């Protein structure tokens, strides 16, 4: 199997800096195509959120180049992948926190990273950036680590109320601004014809799941140019509906090969 990819990011209609970061790294190995995709949504005073997000992006890029080759031939690499990612995240959390402390600021970033390798995906999530799988429908793979999601889980508010809640952007944890980080991990099998979507929260506030499926399903995304065009279209649709946050979207289509 192989992959088609597209990524698009936009500063949005109100902010002066784009604190989102995205990464796509692909390698052809004797185990087949291997793909790493990462989205980070930074936050922090004096436009330092992009420093936090870029720090995590660089760390994952270095891991892909230096450490992943050692794991390719393991029969079951899940424990090693997630273990190494946890160490990486803890190191980034410490370095960002120390840097912010020296500046007298608070800064951090969400993390949503996926590794596609030998028929399985491996996901790590911290914060409220999301990953979805699109096949015969739209399926959310990750769960927001946010105040409103916790309130939904406790039955205090409905998902519809969460979508418009004044504290919908409040995170329970993020890399760089939380003393203790507890990532969520997910894994599963991927197949040709599936599309994987990762996005910062700015991408999903004003468009509906039905619109996401309509423009990002397998039958519509015939090539990487169409993938990029539809990612841009949905970004602009968000902006036309007055989404004020940075917007980043990353698409992976699994193809036979």
Tab-separated table of C-alpha atoms in Angstrom, residues 22-256:
chain	number	residue	atom	x	y	z
A	22	UNK	CA	2.268	20.535	10.338
A	23	UNK	CA	4.633	17.803	9.209
A	24	UNK	CA	4.466	15.121	6.507
A	25	UNK	CA	7.381	12.682	6.174
A	26	UNK	CA	7.360	9.636	3.934
A	27	UNK	CA	9.924	6.913	3.364
A	28	UNK	CA	10.134	3.948	1.041
A	29	UNK	CA	11.542	1.002	2.984
A	30	UNK	CA	11.962	-2.732	2.453
A	31	UNK	CA	8.823	-2.988	4.621
A	32	UNK	CA	6.872	-0.772	2.219
A	33	UNK	CA	5.844	2.874	2.408
A	34	UNK	CA	5.988	4.461	5.860
A	35	UNK	CA	4.316	7.798	6.581
A	36	UNK	CA	4.413	10.194	9.551
A	37	UNK	CA	1.904	13.045	9.802
A	38	UNK	CA	1.776	15.570	12.648
A	39	UNK	CA	-0.352	18.600	13.491
A	40	UNK	CA	0.376	20.944	16.412
A	41	UNK	CA	-1.760	23.925	17.429
A	42	UNK	CA	0.390	26.308	19.460
A	43	UNK	CA	-0.725	28.842	21.985
A	44	UNK	CA	1.119	31.431	24.025
A	45	UNK	CA	1.691	35.099	24.722
A	46	UNK	CA	3.712	37.344	22.406
A	47	UNK	CA	3.176	34.985	19.470
A	48	UNK	CA	5.289	32.268	21.087
A	49	UNK	CA	2.802	29.517	20.321
A	50	UNK	CA	4.569	28.825	17.038
A	51	UNK	CA	7.777	28.164	18.964
A	52	UNK	CA	6.025	25.494	21.019
A	53	UNK	CA	4.390	23.832	18.015
A	54	UNK	CA	7.581	23.925	15.942
A	55	UNK	CA	9.554	22.394	18.807
A	56	UNK	CA	7.316	19.328	18.861
A	57	UNK	CA	7.256	19.087	15.061
A	58	UNK	CA	11.054	19.073	14.897
A	59	UNK	CA	11.261	16.427	17.609
A	60	UNK	CA	8.949	14.076	15.708
A	61	UNK	CA	10.807	14.715	12.462
A	62	UNK	CA	14.099	13.817	14.129
A	63	UNK	CA	12.528	10.673	15.597
A	64	UNK	CA	11.298	9.565	12.167
A	65	UNK	CA	14.772	9.899	10.673
A	66	UNK	CA	16.851	8.535	13.543
A	67	UNK	CA	14.751	6.088	15.534
A	68	UNK	CA	12.049	4.661	13.282
A	69	UNK	CA	14.451	2.568	11.138
A	70	UNK	CA	15.290	0.530	14.244
A	71	UNK	CA	11.617	-0.425	14.650
A	72	UNK	CA	10.729	-1.395	11.088
A	73	UNK	CA	11.392	-5.105	11.456
A	74	UNK	CA	9.793	-5.611	14.852
A	75	UNK	CA	6.842	-7.970	14.644
A	76	UNK	CA	4.783	-5.837	17.056
A	77	UNK	CA	6.292	-2.331	17.336
A	78	UNK	CA	3.357	-0.698	19.145
A	79	UNK	CA	4.879	-0.711	22.628
A	80	UNK	CA	8.199	0.659	21.368
A	81	UNK	CA	6.599	3.367	19.216
A	82	UNK	CA	4.319	4.646	21.968
A	83	UNK	CA	7.059	4.346	24.580
A	84	UNK	CA	9.486	6.408	22.539
A	85	UNK	CA	6.799	8.967	21.702
A	86	UNK	CA	5.994	9.370	25.386
A	87	UNK	CA	9.640	10.053	26.198
A	88	UNK	CA	9.804	12.518	23.305
A	89	UNK	CA	6.696	14.357	24.504
A	90	UNK	CA	7.949	14.558	28.086
A	91	UNK	CA	11.235	16.026	26.872
A	92	UNK	CA	9.424	18.606	24.729
A	93	UNK	CA	7.145	19.480	27.643
A	94	UNK	CA	10.168	20.153	29.851
A	95	UNK	CA	12.068	22.183	27.263
A	96	UNK	CA	9.095	24.345	26.275
A	97	UNK	CA	8.168	24.943	29.925
A	98	UNK	CA	11.726	25.955	30.811
A	99	UNK	CA	11.981	28.278	27.808
A	100	UNK	CA	8.631	29.906	28.592
A	101	UNK	CA	9.645	30.279	32.230
A	102	UNK	CA	12.769	32.200	31.282
A	103	UNK	CA	10.611	34.611	29.273
A	104	UNK	CA	7.924	34.866	31.945
A	105	UNK	CA	5.312	33.445	29.568
A	106	UNK	CA	2.936	30.526	29.378
A	107	UNK	CA	3.086	28.630	26.113
A	108	UNK	CA	2.193	25.213	24.841
A	109	UNK	CA	0.842	23.190	21.968
A	110	UNK	CA	-1.578	20.426	21.129
A	111	UNK	CA	-0.226	17.307	19.451
A	112	UNK	CA	-1.865	14.958	16.995
A	113	UNK	CA	0.578	12.579	15.317
A	114	UNK	CA	0.008	9.476	13.195
A	115	UNK	CA	2.401	6.846	11.902
A	116	UNK	CA	1.237	4.606	9.039
A	117	UNK	CA	3.347	1.476	8.753
A	118	UNK	CA	2.851	-2.095	7.545
A	119	UNK	CA	-0.949	-1.912	7.479
A	120	UNK	CA	-1.456	-0.247	10.862
A	121	UNK	CA	-1.729	3.309	12.092
A	122	UNK	CA	-0.423	4.521	15.441
A	123	UNK	CA	-1.880	7.723	16.887
A	124	UNK	CA	-0.946	9.962	19.798
A	125	UNK	CA	-3.166	12.848	20.893
A	126	UNK	CA	-2.770	15.639	23.444
A	127	UNK	CA	-5.267	18.502	23.482
A	128	UNK	CA	-8.061	19.107	20.989
A	129	UNK	CA	-6.574	18.690	17.546
A	130	UNK	CA	-8.318	15.717	15.965
A	131	UNK	CA	-7.888	12.707	13.715
A	132	UNK	CA	-10.710	11.190	11.670
A	133	UNK	CA	-11.045	8.245	9.324
A	134	UNK	CA	-13.334	8.568	6.315
A	135	UNK	CA	-14.673	5.475	4.567
A	136	UNK	CA	-18.422	4.893	4.294
A	137	UNK	CA	-18.824	7.661	6.865
A	138	UNK	CA	-16.846	10.076	9.025
A	139	UNK	CA	-15.354	8.470	12.137
A	140	UNK	CA	-13.571	10.448	14.848
A	141	UNK	CA	-10.524	8.458	15.997
A	142	UNK	CA	-9.309	10.710	18.804
A	143	UNK	CA	-11.050	12.248	21.789
A	144	UNK	CA	-10.556	15.869	22.783
A	145	UNK	CA	-8.686	16.481	26.016
A	146	UNK	CA	-10.782	19.562	26.747
A	147	UNK	CA	-13.022	20.986	29.414
A	148	UNK	CA	-16.167	20.712	27.298
A	149	UNK	CA	-15.448	17.091	26.324
A	150	UNK	CA	-15.086	16.223	30.001
A	151	UNK	CA	-18.384	17.950	30.724
A	152	UNK	CA	-20.038	15.971	27.915
A	153	UNK	CA	-18.585	12.730	29.300
A	154	UNK	CA	-19.963	13.592	32.745
A	155	UNK	CA	-23.408	14.289	31.272
A	156	UNK	CA	-23.347	17.943	32.323
A	157	UNK	CA	-23.769	19.322	28.790
A	158	UNK	CA	-24.716	17.943	25.381
A	159	UNK	CA	-22.349	17.756	22.388
A	160	UNK	CA	-24.439	20.498	20.763
A	161	UNK	CA	-23.936	22.731	23.808
A	162	UNK	CA	-20.222	21.924	23.827
A	163	UNK	CA	-19.875	23.152	20.234
A	164	UNK	CA	-20.923	26.693	21.211
A	165	UNK	CA	-19.745	26.724	24.835
A	166	UNK	CA	-17.755	29.859	25.812
A	167	UNK	CA	-15.040	27.599	27.252
A	168	UNK	CA	-14.841	25.249	24.280
A	169	UNK	CA	-11.161	26.157	23.728
A	170	UNK	CA	-10.086	25.342	27.301
A	171	UNK	CA	-7.687	22.386	27.262
A	172	UNK	CA	-7.127	19.971	30.111
A	173	UNK	CA	-3.502	19.583	29.067
A	174	UNK	CA	-1.047	20.570	26.350
A	175	UNK	CA	2.646	20.101	25.704
A	176	UNK	CA	4.629	22.816	27.449
A	177	UNK	CA	2.053	24.185	29.879
A	178	UNK	CA	1.024	21.100	31.877
A	179	UNK	CA	3.056	19.729	34.807
A	180	UNK	CA	1.893	16.205	33.988
A	181	UNK	CA	1.205	14.966	30.466
A	182	UNK	CA	-1.016	11.948	29.839
A	183	UNK	CA	-1.268	11.279	26.104
A	184	UNK	CA	-4.032	9.231	24.545
A	185	UNK	CA	-2.960	6.449	22.178
A	186	UNK	CA	-4.918	4.770	19.397
A	187	UNK	CA	-4.103	2.094	16.854
A	188	UNK	CA	-5.899	0.250	14.094
A	189	UNK	CA	-5.637	-1.204	10.613
A	190	UNK	CA	-5.756	0.878	7.448
A	191	UNK	CA	-6.934	-0.236	3.999
A	192	UNK	CA	-6.917	1.158	0.451
A	193	UNK	CA	-9.758	3.594	-0.128
A	194	UNK	CA	-9.688	5.070	3.350
A	195	UNK	CA	-8.944	8.746	3.942
A	196	UNK	CA	-7.398	10.007	7.185
A	197	UNK	CA	-7.937	13.606	8.265
A	198	UNK	CA	-5.992	15.474	10.954
A	199	UNK	CA	-6.884	19.051	11.812
A	200	UNK	CA	-6.474	21.818	14.328
A	201	UNK	CA	-9.680	22.855	16.044
A	202	UNK	CA	-10.033	25.899	13.804
A	203	UNK	CA	-10.853	23.618	10.889
A	204	UNK	CA	-13.927	22.012	12.419
A	205	UNK	CA	-15.834	24.679	14.325
A	206	UNK	CA	-18.062	26.071	11.584
A	207	UNK	CA	-18.331	23.243	9.032
A	208	UNK	CA	-20.467	20.170	9.551
A	209	UNK	CA	-19.504	16.485	9.545
A	210	UNK	CA	-21.667	16.134	6.439
A	211	UNK	CA	-19.636	18.806	4.636
A	212	UNK	CA	-16.371	17.174	5.664
A	213	UNK	CA	-17.539	13.818	4.297
A	214	UNK	CA	-18.901	15.355	1.089
A	215	UNK	CA	-15.607	16.999	0.143
A	216	UNK	CA	-13.082	14.578	1.649
A	217	UNK	CA	-14.343	11.096	0.874
A	218	UNK	CA	-12.380	8.630	-1.238
A	219	UNK	CA	-14.466	8.942	-4.402
A	220	UNK	CA	-13.957	12.726	-4.504
A	221	UNK	CA	-10.237	12.813	-3.667
A	222	UNK	CA	-8.956	11.353	-6.915
A	223	UNK	CA	-5.403	12.739	-6.663
A	224	UNK	CA	-3.214	14.982	-4.497
A	225	UNK	CA	-4.247	18.115	-6.404
A	226	UNK	CA	-7.911	17.466	-5.658
A	227	UNK	CA	-7.044	16.685	-2.032
A	228	UNK	CA	-5.315	20.058	-1.698
A	229	UNK	CA	-8.059	21.943	-3.536
A	230	UNK	CA	-10.780	20.544	-1.284
A	231	UNK	CA	-8.710	21.198	1.851
A	232	UNK	CA	-8.357	24.824	0.737
A	233	UNK	CA	-12.068	25.037	-0.120
A	234	UNK	CA	-13.139	23.874	3.338
A	235	UNK	CA	-10.623	26.214	4.961
A	236	UNK	CA	-12.052	29.151	3.024
A	237	UNK	CA	-15.562	28.007	3.918
A	238	UNK	CA	-14.594	28.156	7.590
A	239	UNK	CA	-13.223	31.673	7.123
A	240	UNK	CA	-16.361	32.809	5.305
A	241	UNK	CA	-18.309	31.686	8.376
A	242	UNK	CA	-16.117	33.858	10.595
A	243	UNK	CA	-13.814	31.242	12.113
A	244	UNK	CA	-11.155	33.386	13.833
A	245	UNK	CA	-8.545	30.761	14.722
A	246	UNK	CA	-5.612	29.486	12.695
A	247	UNK	CA	-6.722	26.602	10.461
A	248	UNK	CA	-4.664	23.559	9.520
A	249	UNK	CA	-5.746	20.385	7.763
A	250	UNK	CA	-3.756	17.336	6.724
A	251	UNK	CA	-5.066	14.535	4.497
A	252	UNK	CA	-3.835	10.998	3.854
A	253	UNK	CA	-5.439	8.710	1.283
A	254	UNK	CA	-4.468	5.037	1.368
A	255	UNK	CA	-4.028	3.519	-2.090
A	256	UNK	CA	-3.064	0.087	-3.337
